[in-house]
Amino acid sequence: MTALAWTVFVPELFLLGAALLIFLLDSLGILRDRRVELFGGLATVAIVVALVGVLADLRFAPLASLATVPAGVVNAPWTLLGGSLVAVTSFGLVFQAIFLTSALLVSLASLSHPSDQKGAAIFFGLLLIATLGMTLAAFSADLIFLLLSIEITGISTYLLVGYTRRDPRGLEAAMKMYIIGALSAALSFFGASLLFSVYGTTSLATLGGPILYNTHFPPPLLGATSIALLGYGFLVVGIGFKVTVVPFHAWAVDVYDGAPSDVSAFLAGGSKKVGLFGYFLVFLVPILLSGRAPPGLPPIPVGFHVLIVHFGLPLQVVFGVMAVVTMTVGNVLALQQTEMKRMLAYSSISQAGYMLIGLAVATSPAVAGAVLLIFAHIFMKAGAFIVVGAVAGLGVGSRITDWKGVGLRFPFLGASFAVMLLSLAGIPLTVGFVAKFVLFSAAVQAQGWFVWLAVAGLLNSALSVFYYARVLRVMYMEKGEAVVVPIPAGAVAGGSDPPLLGVGGIGYGRAAAIGVAVAIIFAFGVYPQPVLASFQMAVNHLLQVL
């Protein structure tokens, strides 16, 4: 590998180096009474450095001079890669920034864990490795490389769910996630093997395009097209478990509910997004190239035949149906929940349905709208789980009815949670509204049956208002019982009122993470042009290089 190739992975090297350093320092027993400050500080710094590097590679004006990837390498046509496993695209860099932002939010919030927490090294080390897997997936130009990168994230998150080792519910959730993850990986790799048998390669630029086969050795009995469709079917199911689309969603609710709240925040706001990225990367090519030969197709060798495939419409219908079913089932079941984390888990499932509209429509504005919703989901959903963890630390129970009066007793947490729920519901002046508006508008502009996807999205958004409003009513309109707030060691309680944030309350790190999430929700809800323009440009570049 050349020196240039190494510079592409500078952010990943920071993540890997920080993870190894954390494990090394933990084995040496350094600062046992300040584990969270040491390991959390290292993880947060590494994520910040990696995020700065990615933003520099995206050529953001203040950071462009720090870029480690030459401009000519970014968005190079995939046909010129020569079978390379990786490709640097603006689309991939945007998703790297999204992945790193979600990890940064969770790492920042986790700095408020007890200083002497024994599992701190495991938590922050695995968080970095899971993020490393996501950033590698964003550079994928090969299906096998993509699936292996997703599995790096998957294996790390299985361990993260049960990292405390003392909570039986967490261990049960980790085992469920492990079993489902193993099934997901098996289905995905089997689908990849079927595609390889048809195309003779796993390059994402080739899969889904015309099929070249020797006329002396005709395709198998089922036919090349049927086998390729079957392979894509296995990939839809395998990656669908990661995305938590219906009917491959059932595991997620128990896992989100049983995992520590900060881990649930990472699962919903971070690792789930790598599956959505995999969907876009794997299926955009067969949808866009359906029924036509790509420009620049080389001369066909003597004795070979080219089969022009028509995968686009079947795949679009599949994703359209999955989008409607996922958003509907998620919202209907969320209405019936009595526990806060389970309600948020079903809400997260419904949000995945909205995001799939972008893939079903498969136009540049639709994909950009889906990416904006994915970006917004970090702050809405991960932020919501972080608030739930903070409120639980203040002695509030897990049931929705336990949140009576929380908005009045803890104004900062109550107001922040209300903003996140309103954004999830798509209320104006929030980034959630902007993302849904862009996505649904793109579906309407595409016309045809795509209009019904927008209608389904609007109806489901209206349905979601009911269970979000129920939570707001409980928080602000019902009187709750007094809560005994646990005071950390060394903190001084001032009278009978809840202690100040960061002293005896939720901690400075968690308060900062929540504050950042709320600020982003409002800032890009009022002025979304900077991120939306960047996402639109990245999508356009991707469609040009495929």
Coordinates of C-alpha atoms in Angstrom, one line a residue:
M1 CA 0.0 0.0 0.0
T2 CA 1.4 3.4 -1.0
A3 CA 1.9 6.3 1.4
L4 CA -1.1 8.0 -0.2
A5 CA -3.3 5.0 0.7
W6 CA -2.2 5.3 4.3
T7 CA -3.2 8.9 4.5
V8 CA -6.8 8.0 3.6
F9 CA -7.0 6.1 6.9
V10 CA -5.6 8.8 9.3
P11 CA -8.9 9.3 11.2
E12 CA -9.3 5.5 11.6
L13 CA -5.7 5.2 12.9
F14 CA -6.5 7.7 15.6
L15 CA -9.5 5.7 16.6
L16 CA -7.7 2.4 16.6
G17 CA -4.6 3.9 18.4
A18 CA -6.8 5.4 21.2
A19 CA -8.7 2.1 21.7
L20 CA -5.5 0.1 22.0
L21 CA -4.0 2.8 24.4
I22 CA -7.1 2.6 26.6
F23 CA -6.9 -1.2 26.8
L24 CA -3.1 -0.9 27.6
L25 CA -3.6 1.7 30.3
D26 CA -6.4 -0.4 31.9
S27 CA -4.2 -3.5 32.0
L28 CA -1.5 -1.4 33.7
G29 CA -3.9 -0.3 36.4
I30 CA -3.3 3.4 35.9
L31 CA -5.6 5.9 37.8
R32 CA -8.0 3.3 39.0
D33 CA -10.1 6.0 40.8
R34 CA -10.3 8.2 37.7
R35 CA -11.1 5.6 35.0
V36 CA -13.9 7.6 33.4
E37 CA -11.9 10.8 33.2
L38 CA -8.8 9.1 31.7
F39 CA -10.4 6.7 29.3
G40 CA -13.4 8.9 28.4
G41 CA -11.1 11.8 27.8
L42 CA -8.8 9.8 25.5
A43 CA -11.9 8.5 23.6
T44 CA -13.4 11.9 23.2
V45 CA -10.2 13.5 22.1
A46 CA -9.6 10.7 19.5
I47 CA -13.2 11.1 18.1
V48 CA -12.8 14.9 17.9
V49 CA -9.5 14.6 16.1
A50 CA -11.0 12.0 13.6
L51 CA -14.0 14.2 13.1
V52 CA -11.8 17.3 12.3
G53 CA -9.8 15.1 9.8
V54 CA -13.0 14.0 8.0
L55 CA -14.4 17.6 7.9
A56 CA -11.0 18.7 6.5
D57 CA -11.2 16.0 3.8
L58 CA -14.7 17.3 3.0
R59 CA -12.9 20.6 2.3
F60 CA -14.8 22.7 4.9
A61 CA -13.2 26.2 4.6
P62 CA -11.7 26.6 8.0
L63 CA -10.2 23.0 8.0
A64 CA -9.4 22.4 4.3
S65 CA -5.6 23.0 4.9
L66 CA -5.6 19.9 7.3
A67 CA -6.9 17.5 4.6
T68 CA -5.0 14.2 4.3
V69 CA -6.8 13.0 1.1
P70 CA -5.8 14.8 -2.2
A71 CA -8.8 16.4 -3.9
G72 CA -8.2 14.2 -7.0
V73 CA -8.7 11.0 -5.0
V74 CA -12.1 12.0 -3.7
N75 CA -15.0 11.0 -6.0
A76 CA -12.8 9.3 -8.5
P77 CA -15.0 7.1 -10.9
W78 CA -15.3 3.6 -9.5
T79 CA -14.6 2.2 -13.0
L80 CA -11.0 3.4 -12.5
L81 CA -10.5 1.8 -9.2
G82 CA -9.3 -1.5 -10.7
G83 CA -11.0 -3.8 -8.1
S84 CA -9.9 -1.7 -5.1
L85 CA -11.7 -2.5 -1.8
V86 CA -12.0 1.2 -0.9
A87 CA -13.1 4.4 -2.5
V88 CA -13.1 7.9 -1.1
T89 CA -16.4 9.7 -1.9
S90 CA -18.0 12.8 -0.5
F91 CA -21.0 10.5 0.3
G92 CA -18.8 8.3 2.4
L93 CA -17.1 11.2 4.1
V94 CA -20.4 12.7 5.0
F95 CA -21.5 9.4 6.6
Q96 CA -18.1 9.3 8.4
A97 CA -18.9 12.7 9.9
I98 CA -22.4 11.4 10.9
F99 CA -20.9 8.3 12.6
L100 CA -18.3 10.3 14.4
T101 CA -20.8 12.9 15.6
S102 CA -23.0 10.2 17.1
A103 CA -20.0 8.6 18.8
L104 CA -18.9 12.0 20.1
L105 CA -22.3 12.7 21.6
V106 CA -22.4 9.4 23.4
S107 CA -18.7 9.7 24.6
L108 CA -19.4 13.2 25.9
A109 CA -22.5 12.0 27.8
S110 CA -20.6 9.0 29.2
L111 CA -18.1 11.2 30.9
S112 CA -20.7 11.6 33.6
H113 CA -20.4 8.0 34.6
P114 CA -19.0 7.4 38.1
S115 CA -15.2 8.0 38.1
D116 CA -14.3 4.6 39.4
Q117 CA -16.5 2.6 37.1
K118 CA -14.8 -0.7 36.5
G119 CA -16.1 -1.2 33.0
A120 CA -15.0 2.2 31.7
A121 CA -12.1 0.9 29.6
I122 CA -14.3 -1.7 28.0
F123 CA -17.0 0.8 27.3
F124 CA -14.9 3.5 25.7
G125 CA -12.5 1.1 24.0
L126 CA -15.4 -0.8 22.4
L127 CA -17.1 2.5 21.5
L128 CA -14.0 3.5 19.5
I129 CA -13.7 0.1 17.8
A130 CA -17.4 0.2 16.8
T131 CA -16.9 3.7 15.4
L132 CA -13.8 2.4 13.6
G133 CA -16.0 -0.2 11.9
M134 CA -18.5 2.4 10.8
T135 CA -15.9 4.7 9.3
L136 CA -14.3 1.8 7.4
A137 CA -17.7 0.9 6.0
A138 CA -18.1 4.4 4.7
F139 CA -15.1 3.9 2.4
S140 CA -16.3 0.6 1.0
A141 CA -16.1 -0.1 -2.7
D142 CA -16.5 -3.9 -2.3
L143 CA -19.4 -5.8 -0.9
I144 CA -17.3 -8.1 1.3
F145 CA -15.3 -5.2 2.7
L146 CA -18.6 -3.5 3.5
L147 CA -20.0 -6.5 5.3
L148 CA -16.8 -7.1 7.3
S149 CA -16.8 -3.5 8.4
I150 CA -20.4 -3.7 9.5
E151 CA -19.5 -6.8 11.5
I152 CA -16.6 -5.0 13.3
T153 CA -19.3 -2.6 14.5
G154 CA -21.7 -5.4 15.2
I155 CA -19.4 -7.5 17.4
S156 CA -18.3 -4.4 19.4
T157 CA -21.9 -3.4 20.0
Y158 CA -22.9 -6.9 21.2
L159 CA -20.2 -6.5 23.9
L160 CA -21.2 -2.9 24.7
V161 CA -24.8 -3.9 25.5
G162 CA -23.6 -6.3 28.2
Y163 CA -20.4 -4.5 29.3
T164 CA -21.5 -3.9 32.9
R165 CA -21.8 -7.7 33.4
R166 CA -23.8 -7.2 36.6
D167 CA -27.2 -6.4 35.0
P168 CA -29.0 -9.6 34.0
R169 CA -31.3 -7.7 31.6
G170 CA -28.2 -6.2 29.9
L171 CA -26.7 -9.7 29.5
E172 CA -29.9 -11.1 28.1
A173 CA -30.1 -8.2 25.6
A174 CA -26.5 -8.8 24.6
M175 CA -27.2 -12.5 24.0
K176 CA -30.3 -11.7 21.9
M177 CA -28.3 -9.2 19.8
Y178 CA -25.5 -11.7 19.4
I179 CA -27.8 -14.4 18.1
I180 CA -29.6 -12.1 15.7
G181 CA -26.3 -10.5 14.6
A182 CA -24.9 -13.9 13.7
L183 CA -28.0 -14.8 11.7
S184 CA -27.8 -11.4 10.0
A185 CA -24.2 -11.9 9.0
A186 CA -24.8 -15.4 7.7
L187 CA -27.7 -14.2 5.5
S188 CA -25.7 -11.2 4.2
F189 CA -22.6 -13.2 3.3
F190 CA -24.7 -15.9 1.6
G191 CA -26.4 -13.3 -0.5
A192 CA -22.9 -11.9 -1.4
S193 CA -21.8 -15.4 -2.5
L194 CA -24.9 -15.7 -4.8
L195 CA -24.0 -12.3 -6.4
F196 CA -20.4 -13.4 -6.8
S197 CA -21.5 -16.6 -8.6
V198 CA -23.4 -14.4 -11.1
Y199 CA -21.0 -11.5 -11.6
G200 CA -17.7 -13.1 -10.7
T201 CA -16.9 -10.1 -8.5
T202 CA -18.1 -8.3 -5.4
S203 CA -17.2 -4.8 -6.6
L204 CA -20.2 -2.6 -5.8
A205 CA -19.7 -0.7 -9.0
T206 CA -20.4 -3.9 -11.0
L207 CA -23.1 -5.6 -9.0
G208 CA -26.5 -4.8 -10.2
G209 CA -25.3 -3.9 -13.7
P210 CA -25.3 -6.0 -16.9
I211 CA -24.4 -9.6 -16.5
L212 CA -21.5 -10.9 -18.7
Y213 CA -21.4 -14.7 -19.2
N214 CA -19.8 -17.2 -21.6
T215 CA -22.3 -18.5 -24.2
H216 CA -20.6 -21.9 -24.0
F217 CA -21.4 -22.1 -20.3
P218 CA -25.0 -20.8 -20.0
P219 CA -26.3 -19.5 -16.6
P220 CA -27.6 -22.2 -14.2
L221 CA -31.1 -23.6 -14.3
L222 CA -32.6 -20.8 -12.3
G223 CA -31.1 -18.2 -14.5
A224 CA -28.6 -15.5 -13.7
T225 CA -31.2 -12.9 -13.1
S226 CA -33.1 -15.1 -10.6
I227 CA -30.0 -16.0 -8.7
A228 CA -28.9 -12.3 -8.5
L229 CA -32.4 -11.3 -7.3
L230 CA -32.2 -14.1 -4.7
G231 CA -28.8 -12.8 -3.6
Y232 CA -30.2 -9.3 -3.2
G233 CA -33.1 -10.7 -1.3
F234 CA -30.7 -12.2 1.3
L235 CA -28.9 -8.9 1.6
V236 CA -32.2 -7.1 2.1
V237 CA -32.9 -9.4 5.0
G238 CA -29.4 -9.6 6.4
I239 CA -28.8 -5.9 6.5
G240 CA -32.5 -5.3 7.4
F241 CA -31.8 -6.8 10.8
K242 CA -29.1 -4.1 11.4
V243 CA -31.5 -1.3 10.2
T244 CA -34.4 -2.8 12.3
V245 CA -36.9 -2.7 9.5
V246 CA -40.1 -4.7 9.9
P247 CA -40.3 -7.7 10.1
F248 CA -36.7 -7.9 11.2
H249 CA -37.2 -5.5 14.1
A250 CA -38.4 -7.6 17.1
W251 CA -34.9 -8.0 18.7
A252 CA -34.3 -4.2 18.8
V253 CA -36.9 -3.3 21.4
D254 CA -35.6 -5.8 24.0
V255 CA -32.0 -4.8 23.3
Y256 CA -32.7 -1.0 23.5
D257 CA -34.7 -1.6 26.7
G258 CA -32.1 -3.8 28.4
A259 CA -29.0 -2.0 27.5
P260 CA -27.6 0.9 29.5
S261 CA -29.1 4.2 28.3
D262 CA -25.9 5.5 26.8
V263 CA -25.4 2.3 24.8
S264 CA -29.0 2.5 23.6
A265 CA -28.2 6.0 22.5
F266 CA -25.3 4.7 20.5
L267 CA -27.3 1.9 19.0
A268 CA -30.2 4.1 17.9
G269 CA -28.1 7.1 16.9
G270 CA -25.0 5.5 15.6
S271 CA -24.6 1.8 14.8
K272 CA -28.0 1.6 13.2
K273 CA -27.0 4.1 10.6
V274 CA -24.2 1.9 9.2
G275 CA -26.9 -0.5 8.1
L276 CA -28.8 2.3 6.4
F277 CA -25.6 3.4 4.7
G278 CA -25.1 -0.2 3.6
Y279 CA -28.5 -0.3 2.1
F280 CA -27.8 2.9 0.0
L281 CA -24.4 1.7 -1.1
V282 CA -25.5 -1.8 -2.1
F283 CA -28.9 -1.0 -3.7
L284 CA -28.5 2.3 -5.4
V285 CA -26.4 0.8 -8.3
P286 CA -28.9 -1.9 -9.3
I287 CA -31.8 0.6 -9.0
L288 CA -30.0 3.3 -11.1
L289 CA -28.5 0.9 -13.7
S290 CA -31.7 -1.1 -14.1
G291 CA -32.5 -1.9 -17.8
R292 CA -29.5 -0.1 -19.3
A293 CA -25.8 -0.5 -19.9
P294 CA -23.5 1.8 -18.0
P295 CA -21.7 4.4 -20.1
G296 CA -18.2 3.3 -21.1
L297 CA -19.0 -0.4 -21.2
P298 CA -15.9 -2.1 -22.6
P299 CA -16.1 -4.2 -25.8
I300 CA -17.7 -7.6 -25.3
P301 CA -15.2 -10.5 -25.8
V302 CA -16.0 -13.0 -28.5
G303 CA -18.0 -15.9 -27.1
F304 CA -19.6 -13.8 -24.4
H305 CA -23.1 -12.4 -24.0
V306 CA -24.3 -9.4 -22.0
L307 CA -27.6 -9.7 -20.1
I308 CA -29.2 -6.4 -19.4
V309 CA -31.0 -6.8 -16.0
H310 CA -34.1 -5.0 -14.7
F311 CA -33.7 -5.0 -10.9
G312 CA -34.8 -1.4 -10.4
L313 CA -38.6 -1.6 -10.1
P314 CA -38.7 -4.8 -8.0
L315 CA -36.2 -3.4 -5.5
Q316 CA -38.0 0.0 -5.4
V317 CA -41.3 -1.8 -4.7
V318 CA -39.7 -3.9 -2.0
F319 CA -38.2 -0.9 -0.2
G320 CA -41.4 1.1 -0.7
V321 CA -43.5 -1.6 1.0
M322 CA -40.9 -2.0 3.7
A323 CA -40.9 1.7 4.3
V324 CA -44.7 1.9 4.8
V325 CA -44.9 -1.2 6.9
T326 CA -42.0 -0.3 9.1
M327 CA -43.2 3.2 9.8
T328 CA -46.7 2.0 10.5
V329 CA -45.9 -0.9 12.7
G330 CA -43.4 1.1 14.6
N331 CA -45.8 3.9 15.3
V332 CA -48.8 1.7 16.2
L333 CA -46.8 -0.4 18.6
A334 CA -45.2 2.8 20.1
L335 CA -48.7 3.9 21.0
Q336 CA -49.2 0.9 23.2
Q337 CA -46.1 1.1 25.2
T338 CA -46.0 2.0 28.9
E339 CA -42.2 2.1 29.4
M340 CA -40.2 5.1 28.1
K341 CA -37.3 3.2 26.5
R342 CA -39.6 0.8 24.7
M343 CA -41.6 3.6 23.3
L344 CA -38.5 5.3 22.1
A345 CA -37.3 1.9 20.6
Y346 CA -40.5 1.5 18.5
S347 CA -40.2 5.2 17.6
S348 CA -36.7 4.5 16.3
I349 CA -38.1 1.6 14.2
S350 CA -40.7 3.9 12.6
Q351 CA -38.0 6.5 11.8
A352 CA -36.2 3.8 9.8
G353 CA -39.3 3.5 7.7
Y354 CA -39.2 7.2 6.8
M355 CA -35.5 6.9 5.8
L356 CA -36.2 4.0 3.5
I357 CA -38.4 6.3 1.4
G358 CA -35.2 7.9 0.1
L359 CA -34.0 4.5 -1.2
A360 CA -37.3 3.6 -2.7
V361 CA -37.6 6.9 -4.7
A362 CA -33.8 6.8 -5.5
T363 CA -33.6 10.4 -6.8
S364 CA -30.9 12.8 -5.7
P365 CA -33.3 15.0 -3.6
A366 CA -34.8 12.0 -2.0
V367 CA -31.5 10.4 -1.0
A368 CA -30.3 13.8 0.3
G369 CA -33.5 14.1 2.4
A370 CA -33.0 10.7 3.8
V371 CA -29.4 11.5 4.7
L372 CA -30.6 14.7 6.4
L373 CA -33.1 12.7 8.4
I374 CA -30.3 10.2 9.4
F375 CA -28.2 13.2 10.5
A376 CA -31.1 14.7 12.5
H377 CA -31.9 11.3 14.1
I378 CA -28.5 11.4 15.9
F379 CA -29.6 14.4 18.0
M380 CA -33.2 13.5 18.3
K381 CA -33.0 9.9 19.2
A382 CA -29.6 9.6 20.8
G383 CA -30.3 12.7 22.7
A384 CA -33.6 11.3 23.9
F385 CA -31.9 8.2 25.2
I386 CA -29.3 10.3 27.0
V387 CA -32.0 12.3 28.7
V388 CA -33.8 9.1 29.8
G389 CA -30.5 7.9 31.3
A390 CA -30.1 11.2 33.1
V391 CA -33.6 11.2 34.5
A392 CA -33.2 7.6 35.6
G393 CA -30.1 8.7 37.5
L394 CA -32.2 11.2 39.3
G395 CA -34.5 8.5 40.7
V396 CA -37.3 8.5 38.1
G397 CA -38.7 5.1 37.1
S398 CA -38.7 3.5 33.7
R399 CA -42.5 3.7 33.1
I400 CA -44.0 6.7 31.3
T401 CA -46.3 7.3 34.3
D402 CA -43.2 7.7 36.5
W403 CA -42.4 10.9 34.6
K404 CA -45.2 12.8 36.1
G405 CA -44.1 16.4 36.7
V406 CA -40.5 15.8 35.4
G407 CA -40.7 18.8 33.2
L408 CA -41.4 21.0 36.2
R409 CA -39.1 19.4 38.6
F410 CA -36.1 19.2 36.2
P411 CA -36.7 22.1 33.8
F412 CA -33.5 21.6 31.7
L413 CA -34.1 17.9 31.1
G414 CA -37.8 18.3 30.6
A415 CA -37.4 21.1 28.1
S416 CA -34.7 19.3 26.2
F417 CA -36.7 16.1 26.0
A418 CA -39.7 18.0 24.8
V419 CA -37.7 19.6 22.0
M420 CA -36.4 16.1 20.9
L421 CA -39.9 14.6 20.9
L422 CA -41.3 17.6 19.0
S423 CA -38.5 17.2 16.4
L424 CA -39.2 13.5 16.1
A425 CA -42.8 14.3 15.5
G426 CA -41.8 16.7 12.7
I427 CA -43.0 20.0 14.3
P428 CA -41.8 23.2 12.5
L429 CA -38.7 25.0 13.5
T430 CA -36.9 21.7 14.3
V431 CA -34.5 19.8 12.1
G432 CA -36.9 16.8 12.1
F433 CA -39.5 18.9 10.3
V434 CA -37.0 20.1 7.7
A435 CA -35.8 16.5 7.0
K436 CA -39.3 15.1 6.6
F437 CA -40.3 18.1 4.4
V438 CA -37.4 17.6 2.1
L439 CA -37.9 13.8 2.0
F440 CA -41.6 13.8 1.4
S441 CA -41.3 16.7 -1.1
A442 CA -38.8 14.6 -3.1
A443 CA -41.3 11.7 -3.2
V444 CA -44.0 13.9 -4.5
Q445 CA -41.7 15.4 -7.1
A446 CA -40.9 11.9 -8.3
Q447 CA -44.6 11.5 -9.0
G448 CA -46.2 8.1 -9.8
W449 CA -46.7 5.7 -6.9
F450 CA -44.0 7.5 -5.0
V451 CA -46.6 10.1 -4.0
W452 CA -48.3 7.5 -1.8
L453 CA -45.0 7.0 0.1
A454 CA -45.2 10.7 1.0
V455 CA -48.9 10.3 2.0
A456 CA -48.0 7.3 4.2
G457 CA -45.2 9.3 5.8
L458 CA -47.4 12.3 6.5
L459 CA -50.1 10.1 8.1
N460 CA -47.6 8.2 10.2
S461 CA -46.0 11.5 11.3
A462 CA -49.5 12.6 12.5
L463 CA -50.0 9.3 14.2
S464 CA -46.7 9.7 16.1
V465 CA -47.8 13.0 17.6
F466 CA -50.3 11.1 19.8
Y467 CA -47.7 9.2 21.8
Y468 CA -45.2 12.0 21.9
A469 CA -48.0 14.3 23.2
R470 CA -48.9 11.8 25.8
V471 CA -45.4 12.0 27.2
L472 CA -45.5 15.8 27.2
R473 CA -48.8 15.8 29.0
V474 CA -47.4 13.5 31.7
M475 CA -44.3 15.6 32.1
Y476 CA -46.0 19.0 32.3
M477 CA -49.7 18.5 33.2
E478 CA -49.6 15.8 35.8
K479 CA -48.3 16.2 39.3
G480 CA -45.6 13.8 40.3
E481 CA -44.3 12.6 43.6
A482 CA -41.2 14.0 45.2
V483 CA -38.0 12.1 44.1
V484 CA -35.0 11.4 46.3
V485 CA -32.1 12.5 44.1
P486 CA -28.9 10.3 44.5
I487 CA -26.0 12.5 45.4
P488 CA -22.6 11.4 44.1
A489 CA -19.7 11.0 46.5
G490 CA -18.2 14.4 47.2
A491 CA -21.2 16.4 46.1
V492 CA -22.9 18.8 48.4
A493 CA -26.6 19.0 48.4
G494 CA -28.1 22.4 48.8
G495 CA -31.4 22.1 50.7
S496 CA -34.3 20.1 49.5
D497 CA -34.1 21.2 45.9
P498 CA -32.4 19.0 43.2
P499 CA -28.7 19.7 43.1
L500 CA -27.2 21.7 40.3
L501 CA -26.5 20.1 37.0
G502 CA -22.9 18.8 36.8
V503 CA -22.5 18.8 40.6
G504 CA -25.0 16.5 42.2
G505 CA -27.3 16.0 39.2
I506 CA -26.6 14.6 35.8
G507 CA -23.0 15.6 35.3
Y508 CA -21.3 18.2 33.1
G509 CA -20.6 15.8 30.2
R510 CA -24.2 14.6 30.0
A511 CA -25.5 18.2 30.3
A512 CA -23.2 19.3 27.5
A513 CA -24.3 16.5 25.2
I514 CA -28.0 17.3 25.8
G515 CA -27.3 21.0 25.3
V516 CA -25.5 20.4 22.0
A517 CA -28.3 18.1 20.7
V518 CA -31.0 20.7 21.5
A519 CA -28.9 23.5 19.9
I520 CA -28.4 21.5 16.7
I521 CA -32.1 20.6 16.5
F522 CA -33.0 24.3 16.6
A523 CA -30.1 25.6 14.6
F524 CA -30.6 23.4 11.6
G525 CA -34.4 23.6 12.0
V526 CA -34.2 27.3 11.4
Y527 CA -31.3 27.4 8.9
P528 CA -30.7 23.9 7.4
Q529 CA -29.0 25.2 4.2
P530 CA -25.4 24.4 5.1
V531 CA -25.9 20.8 5.9
L532 CA -28.6 20.2 3.3
A533 CA -26.4 21.7 0.5
S534 CA -23.5 19.5 1.6
F535 CA -25.6 16.4 1.6
Q536 CA -27.1 17.2 -1.8
M537 CA -23.6 17.8 -3.2
A538 CA -22.4 14.5 -1.7
V539 CA -25.3 12.5 -3.2
N540 CA -24.8 14.1 -6.6
H541 CA -21.1 13.1 -6.6
L542 CA -22.0 9.6 -5.6
L543 CA -24.4 9.2 -8.5
Q544 CA -21.7 10.5 -10.8
V545 CA -19.0 8.1 -9.8
L546 CA -21.1 4.9 -9.6

